[in-house]
PDB file of C-alpha atoms in Angstrom:
ATOM      1  CA  MET A   1      42.794  13.676  -1.770  1.00  0.00           C
ATOM      2  CA  GLN A   2      39.777  11.999  -2.582  1.00  0.00           C
ATOM      3  CA  ARG A   3      37.787  11.056  -0.201  1.00  0.00           C
ATOM      4  CA  LEU A   4      36.631   7.222   0.003  1.00  0.00           C
ATOM      5  CA  ARG A   5      34.340   7.204   3.200  1.00  0.00           C
ATOM      6  CA  LYS A   6      31.013   8.370   3.113  1.00  0.00           C
ATOM      7  CA  THR A   7      30.457  10.139   6.619  1.00  0.00           C
ATOM      8  CA  ARG A   8      27.823   8.775   9.306  1.00  0.00           C
ATOM      9  CA  GLU A   9      25.181  11.359   7.650  1.00  0.00           C
ATOM     10  CA  GLU A  10      25.979  10.474   4.047  1.00  0.00           C
ATOM     11  CA  SER A  11      25.206   6.896   4.858  1.00  0.00           C
ATOM     12  CA  ARG A  12      22.399   7.280   7.084  1.00  0.00           C
ATOM     13  CA  ALA A  13      21.140   9.396   4.147  1.00  0.00           C
ATOM     14  CA  ASP A  14      21.972   6.889   0.909  1.00  0.00           C
ATOM     15  CA  ASN A  15      20.082   4.443   3.489  1.00  0.00           C
ATOM     16  CA  ASP A  16      17.262   6.508   3.203  1.00  0.00           C
ATOM     17  CA  THR A  17      17.152   6.668  -0.375  1.00  0.00           C
ATOM     18  CA  ARG A  18      17.440   3.101  -0.528  1.00  0.00           C
ATOM     19  CA  VAL A  19      15.071   2.574   1.456  1.00  0.00           C
ATOM     20  CA  LEU A  20      12.082   4.388   0.381  1.00  0.00           C
ATOM     21  CA  ALA A  21      12.798   3.419  -3.405  1.00  0.00           C
ATOM     22  CA  ALA A  22      12.788   0.226  -2.460  1.00  0.00           C
ATOM     23  CA  GLY A  23       9.698   0.524  -0.495  1.00  0.00           C
ATOM     24  CA  ARG A  24       7.481   2.142  -3.147  1.00  0.00           C
ATOM     25  CA  LYS A  25       8.333  -0.684  -5.537  1.00  0.00           C
ATOM     26  CA  VAL A  26       7.617  -3.490  -2.891  1.00  0.00           C
ATOM     27  CA  PHE A  27       4.044  -1.126  -1.882  1.00  0.00           C
ATOM     28  CA  LEU A  28       3.203  -1.646  -5.418  1.00  0.00           C
ATOM     29  CA  ALA A  29       3.805  -4.703  -5.987  1.00  0.00           C
ATOM     30  CA  ARG A  30       2.081  -6.141  -3.173  1.00  0.00           C
ATOM     31  CA  GLY A  31      -0.290  -3.751  -1.686  1.00  0.00           C
ATOM     32  CA  PHE A  32       0.075  -2.208   1.740  1.00  0.00           C
ATOM     33  CA  HIS A  33      -1.397  -5.229   3.122  1.00  0.00           C
ATOM     34  CA  GLY A  34       0.997  -7.816   1.327  1.00  0.00           C
ATOM     35  CA  ALA A  35       4.191  -5.697   2.067  1.00  0.00           C
ATOM     36  CA  SER A  36       6.519  -6.000   4.995  1.00  0.00           C
ATOM     37  CA  LEU A  37       9.899  -4.528   6.188  1.00  0.00           C
ATOM     38  CA  GLU A  38      11.836  -7.650   5.630  1.00  0.00           C
ATOM     39  CA  GLN A  39      10.952  -7.671   1.851  1.00  0.00           C
ATOM     40  CA  VAL A  40      11.695  -3.957   1.946  1.00  0.00           C
ATOM     41  CA  SER A  41      15.154  -4.394   2.941  1.00  0.00           C
ATOM     42  CA  ALA A  42      15.657  -7.627   1.039  1.00  0.00           C
ATOM     43  CA  ALA A  43      14.770  -5.082  -1.798  1.00  0.00           C
ATOM     44  CA  ALA A  44      17.266  -2.423  -0.792  1.00  0.00           C
ATOM     45  CA  GLY A  45      20.391  -4.701  -0.333  1.00  0.00           C
ATOM     46  CA  LEU A  46      19.945  -3.608   3.361  1.00  0.00           C
ATOM     47  CA  THR A  47      19.824  -5.497   6.483  1.00  0.00           C
ATOM     48  CA  LYS A  48      16.728  -5.401   8.581  1.00  0.00           C
ATOM     49  CA  GLY A  49      18.242  -3.573  11.060  1.00  0.00           C
ATOM     50  CA  ALA A  50      19.231  -0.961   8.544  1.00  0.00           C
ATOM     51  CA  VAL A  51      15.622  -0.323   8.075  1.00  0.00           C
ATOM     52  CA  TYR A  52      13.822  -0.726  11.332  1.00  0.00           C
ATOM     53  CA  ALA A  53      16.460   1.924  12.448  1.00  0.00           C
ATOM     54  CA  ARG A  54      15.018   4.350  10.064  1.00  0.00           C
ATOM     55  CA  PHE A  55      11.209   2.709  10.739  1.00  0.00           C
ATOM     56  CA  ASP A  56       9.598   1.312  13.135  1.00  0.00           C
ATOM     57  CA  SER A  57       6.926  -0.190  10.981  1.00  0.00           C
ATOM     58  CA  LYS A  58       5.548  -0.524   7.198  1.00  0.00           C
ATOM     59  CA  ALA A  59       3.083   2.583   8.429  1.00  0.00           C
ATOM     60  CA  ASP A  60       6.023   4.691   9.060  1.00  0.00           C
ATOM     61  CA  LEU A  61       7.665   4.190   5.615  1.00  0.00           C
ATOM     62  CA  PHE A  62       4.191   4.827   3.518  1.00  0.00           C
ATOM     63  CA  LEU A  63       3.580   7.771   5.705  1.00  0.00           C
ATOM     64  CA  ALA A  64       7.370   9.020   4.900  1.00  0.00           C
ATOM     65  CA  LEU A  65       6.654   7.912   0.766  1.00  0.00           C
ATOM     66  CA  LEU A  66       3.337   9.591   1.298  1.00  0.00           C
ATOM     67  CA  GLU A  67       4.669  12.754   2.099  1.00  0.00           C
ATOM     68  CA  ARG A  68       7.198  12.923  -0.803  1.00  0.00           C
ATOM     69  CA  HIS A  69       3.772  12.193  -2.962  1.00  0.00           C
ATOM     70  CA  VAL A  70       2.352  15.417  -1.335  1.00  0.00           C
ATOM     71  CA  GLU A  71       4.904  17.710  -2.431  1.00  0.00           C
ATOM     72  CA  GLU A  72       5.142  16.254  -5.891  1.00  0.00           C
ATOM     73  CA  ARG A  73       1.244  16.134  -6.639  1.00  0.00           C
ATOM     74  CA  ILE A  74       1.089  20.329  -5.209  1.00  0.00           C
ATOM     75  CA  GLU A  75       4.192  20.918  -7.470  1.00  0.00           C
ATOM     76  CA  GLU A  76       2.196  19.004 -10.333  1.00  0.00           C
ATOM     77  CA  VAL A  77      -0.480  21.113 -10.181  1.00  0.00           C
ATOM     78  CA  ARG A  78       1.651  24.216  -9.605  1.00  0.00           C
ATOM     79  CA  ALA A  79       2.957  23.460 -12.786  1.00  0.00           C
ATOM     80  CA  ALA A  80       0.107  22.317 -15.072  1.00  0.00           C
ATOM     81  CA  THR A  81      -1.752  25.520 -14.072  1.00  0.00           C
ATOM     82  CA  ALA A  82       1.187  27.819 -13.992  1.00  0.00           C
ATOM     83  CA  ASP A  83       0.094  29.535 -17.733  1.00  0.00           C
ATOM     84  CA  ALA A  84      -3.665  29.530 -17.269  1.00  0.00           C
ATOM     85  CA  ASN A  85      -5.232  33.123 -17.443  1.00  0.00           C
ATOM     86  CA  THR A  86      -8.484  31.838 -15.947  1.00  0.00           C
ATOM     87  CA  PRO A  87     -10.048  29.401 -13.804  1.00  0.00           C
ATOM     88  CA  ARG A  88     -11.505  27.585 -16.259  1.00  0.00           C
ATOM     89  CA  GLU A  89      -8.139  27.290 -18.019  1.00  0.00           C
ATOM     90  CA  ALA A  90      -6.726  26.010 -14.799  1.00  0.00           C
ATOM     91  CA  ALA A  91      -9.498  23.280 -14.296  1.00  0.00           C
ATOM     92  CA  ALA A  92      -9.107  21.988 -17.644  1.00  0.00           C
ATOM     93  CA  ALA A  93      -5.449  22.299 -17.439  1.00  0.00           C
ATOM     94  CA  ALA A  94      -5.287  20.515 -14.049  1.00  0.00           C
ATOM     95  CA  ALA A  95      -7.807  17.734 -15.266  1.00  0.00           C
ATOM     96  CA  ARG A  96      -5.814  16.758 -17.934  1.00  0.00           C
ATOM     97  CA  GLN A  97      -2.862  16.314 -15.729  1.00  0.00           C
ATOM     98  CA  TRP A  98      -4.673  14.450 -13.201  1.00  0.00           C
ATOM     99  CA  LEU A  99      -5.774  11.712 -16.018  1.00  0.00           C
ATOM    100  CA  GLU A 100      -2.168  11.926 -17.258  1.00  0.00           C
ATOM    101  CA  ARG A 101      -1.139  10.973 -13.625  1.00  0.00           C
ATOM    102  CA  ALA A 102      -3.786   8.481 -13.814  1.00  0.00           C
ATOM    103  CA  SER A 103      -3.118   6.563 -16.414  1.00  0.00           C
ATOM    104  CA  ARG A 104       0.709   6.648 -15.340  1.00  0.00           C
ATOM    105  CA  GLN A 105       0.507   5.810 -11.737  1.00  0.00           C
ATOM    106  CA  GLY A 106      -2.658   4.713 -11.254  1.00  0.00           C
ATOM    107  CA  SER A 107      -1.328   1.688  -8.729  1.00  0.00           C
ATOM    108  CA  TRP A 108      -0.645   4.421  -6.558  1.00  0.00           C
ATOM    109  CA  ALA A 109      -4.201   5.514  -6.274  1.00  0.00           C
ATOM    110  CA  LEU A 110      -5.140   1.818  -5.508  1.00  0.00           C
ATOM    111  CA  LEU A 111      -2.290   1.675  -2.426  1.00  0.00           C
ATOM    112  CA  ALA A 112      -3.268   4.953  -1.044  1.00  0.00           C
ATOM    113  CA  THR A 113      -6.834   3.687  -1.154  1.00  0.00           C
ATOM    114  CA  GLU A 114      -6.188   1.166   0.765  1.00  0.00           C
ATOM    115  CA  PHE A 115      -3.785   2.553   3.246  1.00  0.00           C
ATOM    116  CA  ARG A 116      -6.450   5.093   4.100  1.00  0.00           C
ATOM    117  CA  VAL A 117      -9.392   2.359   4.872  1.00  0.00           C
ATOM    118  CA  VAL A 118      -5.966   1.038   7.085  1.00  0.00           C
ATOM    119  CA  ALA A 119      -5.766   4.415   8.705  1.00  0.00           C
ATOM    120  CA  ALA A 120      -9.469   4.873   9.204  1.00  0.00           C
ATOM    121  CA  ARG A 121      -9.651   2.109  11.482  1.00  0.00           C
ATOM    122  CA  GLU A 122      -6.679   2.852  13.742  1.00  0.00           C
ATOM    123  CA  PRO A 123      -7.283   6.841  15.384  1.00  0.00           C
ATOM    124  CA  ALA A 124      -3.385   7.160  15.831  1.00  0.00           C
ATOM    125  CA  LEU A 125      -2.585   6.697  12.345  1.00  0.00           C
ATOM    126  CA  ARG A 126      -5.476   8.378  11.179  1.00  0.00           C
ATOM    127  CA  ARG A 127      -4.685  11.343  12.912  1.00  0.00           C
ATOM    128  CA  ARG A 128      -0.661  10.865  11.132  1.00  0.00           C
ATOM    129  CA  TYR A 129      -2.455  10.480   7.832  1.00  0.00           C
ATOM    130  CA  ARG A 130      -4.398  13.300   8.534  1.00  0.00           C
ATOM    131  CA  VAL A 131      -1.405  15.593   8.631  1.00  0.00           C
ATOM    132  CA  LEU A 132      -0.341  15.279   5.266  1.00  0.00           C
ATOM    133  CA  HIS A 133      -3.833  14.814   3.967  1.00  0.00           C
ATOM    134  CA  ARG A 134      -4.462  18.754   5.135  1.00  0.00           C
ATOM    135  CA  ARG A 135      -0.740  19.645   3.621  1.00  0.00           C
ATOM    136  CA  LEU A 136      -2.503  18.608   0.361  1.00  0.00           C
ATOM    137  CA  GLU A 137      -5.464  20.316   0.728  1.00  0.00           C
ATOM    138  CA  ALA A 138      -3.483  23.312   1.707  1.00  0.00           C
ATOM    139  CA  GLY A 139      -1.464  23.000  -1.487  1.00  0.00           C
ATOM    140  CA  LEU A 140      -3.874  22.650  -3.523  1.00  0.00           C
ATOM    141  CA  ALA A 141      -6.067  25.251  -2.228  1.00  0.00           C
ATOM    142  CA  GLU A 142      -3.557  28.167  -2.372  1.00  0.00           C
ATOM    143  CA  VAL A 143      -2.396  26.865  -6.173  1.00  0.00           C
ATOM    144  CA  PHE A 144      -6.593  27.642  -6.539  1.00  0.00           C
ATOM    145  CA  ALA A 145      -6.778  30.699  -5.281  1.00  0.00           C
ATOM    146  CA  GLU A 146      -3.311  32.020  -7.149  1.00  0.00           C
ATOM    147  CA  VAL A 147      -4.943  30.995 -10.249  1.00  0.00           C
ATOM    148  CA  HIS A 148      -7.943  33.580  -9.149  1.00  0.00           C
ATOM    149  CA  ARG A 149      -5.423  36.326  -8.227  1.00  0.00           C
ATOM    150  CA  ARG A 150      -3.541  36.121 -11.506  1.00  0.00           C
ATOM    151  CA  ALA A 151      -7.387  36.549 -13.038  1.00  0.00           C
ATOM    152  CA  GLY A 152      -8.398  39.295 -10.789  1.00  0.00           C
ATOM    153  CA  VAL A 153     -11.634  37.836  -9.562  1.00  0.00           C
ATOM    154  CA  ALA A 154     -12.591  36.391  -6.187  1.00  0.00           C
ATOM    155  CA  PRO A 155     -13.149  32.879  -5.925  1.00  0.00           C
ATOM    156  CA  ALA A 156     -17.022  31.573  -5.731  1.00  0.00           C
ATOM    157  CA  ILE A 157     -16.250  28.556  -2.936  1.00  0.00           C
ATOM    158  CA  GLU A 158     -13.595  29.026  -0.217  1.00  0.00           C
ATOM    159  CA  PRO A 159     -10.469  27.637  -1.457  1.00  0.00           C
ATOM    160  CA  THR A 160      -9.789  24.956   0.831  1.00  0.00           C
ATOM    161  CA  ARG A 161     -13.440  23.338   0.230  1.00  0.00           C
ATOM    162  CA  TRP A 162     -13.204  23.252  -3.567  1.00  0.00           C
ATOM    163  CA  ALA A 163      -9.933  21.439  -2.380  1.00  0.00           C
ATOM    164  CA  ARG A 164     -11.520  19.178  -0.821  1.00  0.00           C
ATOM    165  CA  LEU A 165     -14.434  18.368  -3.295  1.00  0.00           C
ATOM    166  CA  ALA A 166     -11.763  18.494  -6.281  1.00  0.00           C
ATOM    167  CA  LEU A 167      -9.580  15.755  -3.932  1.00  0.00           C
ATOM    168  CA  GLY A 168     -12.427  13.840  -2.958  1.00  0.00           C
ATOM    169  CA  ILE A 169     -14.105  13.608  -6.791  1.00  0.00           C
ATOM    170  CA  GLY A 170     -10.960  12.647  -8.427  1.00  0.00           C
ATOM    171  CA  ASN A 171      -9.939  10.353  -5.627  1.00  0.00           C
ATOM    172  CA  GLY A 172     -13.391   8.425  -6.461  1.00  0.00           C
ATOM    173  CA  LEU A 173     -13.426   9.133 -10.266  1.00  0.00           C
ATOM    174  CA  MET A 174      -9.166   7.293  -9.919  1.00  0.00           C
ATOM    175  CA  LEU A 175     -11.512   4.131  -8.441  1.00  0.00           C
ATOM    176  CA  GLU A 176     -13.980   3.739 -10.988  1.00  0.00           C
ATOM    177  CA  ARG A 177     -11.577   4.111 -13.968  1.00  0.00           C
ATOM    178  CA  TRP A 178     -10.284   0.970 -12.772  1.00  0.00           C
ATOM    179  CA  VAL A 179     -13.536  -0.684 -13.884  1.00  0.00           C
ATOM    180  CA  GLU A 180     -14.298   1.556 -16.911  1.00  0.00           C
ATOM    181  CA  GLU A 181     -11.912   3.871 -18.432  1.00  0.00           C
ATOM    182  CA  ASP A 182     -14.093   6.740 -20.013  1.00  0.00           C
ATOM    183  CA  PRO A 183     -11.949   9.224 -22.808  1.00  0.00           C
ATOM    184  CA  GLU A 184     -14.158  11.726 -21.781  1.00  0.00           C
ATOM    185  CA  ASP A 185     -13.334  11.625 -18.177  1.00  0.00           C
ATOM    186  CA  ALA A 186     -10.600  14.689 -18.237  1.00  0.00           C
ATOM    187  CA  ALA A 187     -13.407  16.608 -20.082  1.00  0.00           C
ATOM    188  CA  TRP A 188     -16.150  16.378 -17.498  1.00  0.00           C
ATOM    189  CA  PHE A 189     -14.011  16.412 -14.223  1.00  0.00           C
ATOM    190  CA  ALA A 190     -12.658  19.700 -15.670  1.00  0.00           C
ATOM    191  CA  GLU A 191     -16.598  21.036 -16.041  1.00  0.00           C
ATOM    192  CA  LEU A 192     -17.217  19.848 -12.388  1.00  0.00           C
ATOM    193  CA  CYS A 193     -13.958  21.489 -11.200  1.00  0.00           C
ATOM    194  CA  ASP A 194     -14.643  24.915 -13.266  1.00  0.00           C
ATOM    195  CA  ALA A 195     -19.119  24.438 -11.661  1.00  0.00           C
ATOM    196  CA  LEU A 196     -17.347  24.291  -8.279  1.00  0.00           C
ATOM    197  CA  ALA A 197     -14.725  27.028  -9.112  1.00  0.00           C
ATOM    198  CA  ARG A 198     -18.111  29.525  -9.575  1.00  0.00           C
ATOM    199  CA  GLY A 199     -20.198  28.178  -7.243  1.00  0.00           C
ATOM    200  CA  ARG A 200     -22.767  26.665  -9.622  1.00  0.00           C
ATOM    201  CA  ARG A 201     -24.366  24.271  -9.933  1.00  0.00           C
ATOM    202  CA  ALA A 202     -23.186  21.032 -12.350  1.00  0.00           C
TER     203      ALA A 202
END
């Protein structure tokens, strides 16, 4: 006999999926400051109580979205560099993937930057954000180290430092692209990442 009613766990999981999807849509449309959990509940087709039962604040919801984003980002870079035989090839592949994401999901970069500014001013929120940011750093550092192991060479710069520098440059360049897009962005970003990997001056 077909089961018609969902279990409590299934309903909760379904609600979480709906809230996260609605939250991403509302945040991207309105920004972090302009969004509210009431708007998210309306977009998800759920009561405010159902949303507040899962998330205490819109910061909680955004951090849940960011956690998913971090895991997706690490896997994207790992997939982009999987066939690279040298650090230079990996840098070029990662830069191309970064540019494709920038063109496809540039609004997320603005949203994430907005949230980072908010978190920078609130110590408790900053600590929670730092956990996810370090997870991203660690994931990218592992990809960087794996490329070098595969190529049989030792990295010239400590992998976590490389990841931090690459993230800082990439995030800054993402914002610059909102002012003026340069078709050479991916090429020189790859050169810079490769220069960092080789431990030489750009």
